[in-house]
Structures are given as structure tokens and as C-alpha cells.
Amino acid sequence: MYLVPDAELARHRLDNRFNALPPASYFTRPHKGWIRAIRDALGMTTGELAVRMGVRQQTISDIERSEQHDTVQLKTLERAAQAMNCRLVYALIPNSSLKETVNAQARRKATKHLQTASQHSRLEDQAVSSQELAAQIEELAAQIANRRGLWTQ
């Protein structure tokens, strides 16, 4: 296994950026989609947006529908945003910190590895206590957290 270059630093920097954001629920798409919500709030018709985007009026309805169905393309959202004097912001926001996600995966992998070894030890009557096993899991997890292969079986 090889170390992942600067992965810990990258996680730290991204976690700091994510911590500065409002909760992800703040960015939940309106029921009819962002394009429709902003267009309506601006008092802009589909025809007016169509002219600003250089497309047919029916295309705007198609775009709004595709946004509702999660099939709209990012470049289309960008064009619509520009036509309404908006900026498209695209982000993947983790459900927990990246550090927590990596540590949890490292613990899962370490647990799986050590439980297999623990079963062999029990068969040989050399089992360790649950506290010792927990400490071994944490130690191994810390070692493998920044190594390649963390996300493989």
C-alpha cells in the first residue's frame, strides 16, 4: 500500500471550506426547480427567457421539466443562469466531514481485517479482550487512513 499524497491536507482544506457553508438543506432545489422559481420571481415569461437564451419557447419548458426530473445538463443550467443574471454553483457537499468519512472507512477495514485474525486466535485459545481489540482497530485504522486501497474491499 502506498501513501496518498497530501490527502490529509486536501481533506482538511475541503472540510474547512464546507464548514463555512450553510447546511446542505439550504440549497435544496425548489419543487418546480431553480430555473422556474427564479424566472417566476423575476416576472420573466418562458418566451422572454427563450429569447435571452437564443432558443425556442418550448425549449424552456423542456429545460424546466428536465431540471425537475434531474436530467438537465450542467451547461444548460449555466446558460439559463447567465440569461437570468445568476451564477450556477455546483458542489458535492459531504454528509459528514471528509476526515470523519475516511476514519469511519479505515475503522471498517481495520475491523474486518482484525476480526478475521481474532477468529483464528480464538480457535488457538489466544483471544484478546474486546478492549484490546478496539485499541488494535483504532491503531490499524490510523495506519491505513492515508493509504491507497482504503476504499477497496
PDB file of C-alpha atoms in Angstrom, residues 55-151:
ATOM      1  CA  VAL A  55     -33.832  29.021 -28.039  1.00  0.00           C
ATOM      2  CA  ARG A  56     -37.497  28.317 -28.783  1.00  0.00           C
ATOM      3  CA  GLN A  57     -40.103  28.924 -26.078  1.00  0.00           C
ATOM      4  CA  GLN A  58     -40.926  25.193 -25.935  1.00  0.00           C
ATOM      5  CA  THR A  59     -37.261  24.513 -25.171  1.00  0.00           C
ATOM      6  CA  ILE A  60     -37.589  26.483 -21.910  1.00  0.00           C
ATOM      7  CA  SER A  61     -40.492  24.274 -20.818  1.00  0.00           C
ATOM      8  CA  ASP A  62     -38.399  21.224 -21.733  1.00  0.00           C
ATOM      9  CA  ILE A  63     -35.424  22.551 -19.754  1.00  0.00           C
ATOM     10  CA  GLU A  64     -37.561  23.271 -16.698  1.00  0.00           C
ATOM     11  CA  ARG A  65     -39.075  19.794 -16.889  1.00  0.00           C
ATOM     12  CA  SER A  66     -35.649  18.180 -17.255  1.00  0.00           C
ATOM     13  CA  GLU A  67     -34.440  20.074 -14.183  1.00  0.00           C
ATOM     14  CA  GLN A  68     -37.379  18.684 -12.187  1.00  0.00           C
ATOM     15  CA  HIS A  69     -36.509  15.162 -13.373  1.00  0.00           C
ATOM     16  CA  ASP A  70     -32.769  15.535 -12.620  1.00  0.00           C
ATOM     17  CA  THR A  71     -31.812  15.114 -16.269  1.00  0.00           C
ATOM     18  CA  VAL A  72     -30.800  18.682 -17.115  1.00  0.00           C
ATOM     19  CA  GLN A  73     -27.207  19.192 -18.260  1.00  0.00           C
ATOM     20  CA  LEU A  74     -24.900  21.481 -16.322  1.00  0.00           C
ATOM     21  CA  LYS A  75     -24.083  23.522 -19.429  1.00  0.00           C
ATOM     22  CA  THR A  76     -27.836  24.128 -19.916  1.00  0.00           C
ATOM     23  CA  LEU A  77     -28.216  25.255 -16.302  1.00  0.00           C
ATOM     24  CA  GLU A  78     -25.242  27.571 -16.813  1.00  0.00           C
ATOM     25  CA  ARG A  79     -26.830  29.144 -19.914  1.00  0.00           C
ATOM     26  CA  ALA A  80     -30.150  29.633 -18.098  1.00  0.00           C
ATOM     27  CA  ALA A  81     -28.380  31.131 -15.087  1.00  0.00           C
ATOM     28  CA  GLN A  82     -26.493  33.608 -17.255  1.00  0.00           C
ATOM     29  CA  ALA A  83     -29.699  34.566 -19.087  1.00  0.00           C
ATOM     30  CA  MET A  84     -31.291  35.411 -15.711  1.00  0.00           C
ATOM     31  CA  ASN A  85     -28.205  37.239 -14.376  1.00  0.00           C
ATOM     32  CA  CYS A  86     -27.394  34.396 -11.986  1.00  0.00           C
ATOM     33  CA  ARG A  87     -24.380  32.246 -11.294  1.00  0.00           C
ATOM     34  CA  LEU A  88     -24.547  28.471 -11.347  1.00  0.00           C
ATOM     35  CA  VAL A  89     -22.886  26.977  -8.277  1.00  0.00           C
ATOM     36  CA  TYR A  90     -22.099  23.269  -8.446  1.00  0.00           C
ATOM     37  CA  ALA A  91     -20.852  21.387  -5.398  1.00  0.00           C
ATOM     38  CA  LEU A  92     -20.783  17.990  -3.795  1.00  0.00           C
ATOM     39  CA  ILE A  93     -21.383  18.543  -0.086  1.00  0.00           C
ATOM     40  CA  PRO A  94     -20.399  15.628   2.148  1.00  0.00           C
ATOM     41  CA  ASN A  95     -22.909  14.367   4.728  1.00  0.00           C
ATOM     42  CA  SER A  96     -20.141  14.443   7.336  1.00  0.00           C
ATOM     43  CA  SER A  97     -16.609  15.799   7.303  1.00  0.00           C
ATOM     44  CA  LEU A  98     -14.227  14.148   4.875  1.00  0.00           C
ATOM     45  CA  LYS A  99     -11.976  13.320   7.825  1.00  0.00           C
ATOM     46  CA  GLU A 100     -14.846  11.508   9.587  1.00  0.00           C
ATOM     47  CA  THR A 101     -15.718   9.639   6.378  1.00  0.00           C
ATOM     48  CA  VAL A 102     -12.133   8.452   5.880  1.00  0.00           C
ATOM     49  CA  ASN A 103     -11.747   7.499   9.539  1.00  0.00           C
ATOM     50  CA  ALA A 104     -15.001   5.523   9.502  1.00  0.00           C
ATOM     51  CA  GLN A 105     -13.899   3.634   6.376  1.00  0.00           C
ATOM     52  CA  ALA A 106     -10.476   2.960   7.892  1.00  0.00           C
ATOM     53  CA  ARG A 107     -12.165   1.590  11.038  1.00  0.00           C
ATOM     54  CA  ARG A 108     -14.443  -0.660   8.945  1.00  0.00           C
ATOM     55  CA  LYS A 109     -11.487  -2.002   7.013  1.00  0.00           C
ATOM     56  CA  ALA A 110      -9.368  -2.462  10.157  1.00  0.00           C
ATOM     57  CA  THR A 111     -12.269  -4.165  11.955  1.00  0.00           C
ATOM     58  CA  LYS A 112     -12.783  -6.604   9.105  1.00  0.00           C
ATOM     59  CA  HIS A 113      -9.082  -7.414   8.982  1.00  0.00           C
ATOM     60  CA  LEU A 114      -8.664  -7.824  12.742  1.00  0.00           C
ATOM     61  CA  GLN A 115     -11.872  -9.773  13.271  1.00  0.00           C
ATOM     62  CA  THR A 116     -10.599 -12.383  10.851  1.00  0.00           C
ATOM     63  CA  ALA A 117      -7.329 -12.562  12.793  1.00  0.00           C
ATOM     64  CA  SER A 118      -9.271 -12.584  16.079  1.00  0.00           C
ATOM     65  CA  GLN A 119     -11.282 -15.618  14.965  1.00  0.00           C
ATOM     66  CA  HIS A 120      -8.085 -17.524  14.258  1.00  0.00           C
ATOM     67  CA  SER A 121      -6.716 -16.516  17.671  1.00  0.00           C
ATOM     68  CA  ARG A 122      -9.856 -17.776  19.414  1.00  0.00           C
ATOM     69  CA  LEU A 123      -9.510 -21.103  17.681  1.00  0.00           C
ATOM     70  CA  GLU A 124      -5.995 -21.293  19.122  1.00  0.00           C
ATOM     71  CA  ASP A 125      -7.232 -20.102  22.548  1.00  0.00           C
ATOM     72  CA  GLN A 126      -5.282 -16.825  22.260  1.00  0.00           C
ATOM     73  CA  ALA A 127      -8.185 -14.363  22.063  1.00  0.00           C
ATOM     74  CA  VAL A 128      -7.707 -10.733  23.064  1.00  0.00           C
ATOM     75  CA  SER A 129     -10.208  -8.783  25.152  1.00  0.00           C
ATOM     76  CA  SER A 130     -12.769  -6.566  23.467  1.00  0.00           C
ATOM     77  CA  GLN A 131     -10.918  -3.507  24.819  1.00  0.00           C
ATOM     78  CA  GLU A 132      -7.641  -4.727  23.350  1.00  0.00           C
ATOM     79  CA  LEU A 133      -9.349  -5.471  20.035  1.00  0.00           C
ATOM     80  CA  ALA A 134     -10.881  -1.970  19.978  1.00  0.00           C
ATOM     81  CA  ALA A 135      -7.451  -0.431  20.619  1.00  0.00           C
ATOM     82  CA  GLN A 136      -5.912  -2.561  17.847  1.00  0.00           C
ATOM     83  CA  ILE A 137      -8.675  -1.491  15.458  1.00  0.00           C
ATOM     84  CA  GLU A 138      -8.025   2.203  16.185  1.00  0.00           C
ATOM     85  CA  GLU A 139      -4.273   1.740  15.772  1.00  0.00           C
ATOM     86  CA  LEU A 140      -4.606  -0.103  12.470  1.00  0.00           C
ATOM     87  CA  ALA A 141      -7.236   2.375  11.228  1.00  0.00           C
ATOM     88  CA  ALA A 142      -4.857   5.270  11.903  1.00  0.00           C
ATOM     89  CA  GLN A 143      -2.179   3.489   9.882  1.00  0.00           C
ATOM     90  CA  ILE A 144      -4.357   2.769   6.848  1.00  0.00           C
ATOM     91  CA  ALA A 145      -6.383   6.005   6.744  1.00  0.00           C
ATOM     92  CA  ASN A 146      -3.988   7.696   4.310  1.00  0.00           C
ATOM     93  CA  ARG A 147      -3.004   4.707   2.231  1.00  0.00           C
ATOM     94  CA  ARG A 148      -4.155   3.701  -1.219  1.00  0.00           C
ATOM     95  CA  GLY A 149      -6.648   0.884  -1.226  1.00  0.00           C
ATOM     96  CA  LEU A 150      -8.737   2.297   1.607  1.00  0.00           C
ATOM     97  CA  TRP A 151     -11.885   2.110  -0.491  1.00  0.00           C
TER      98      TRP A 151
END
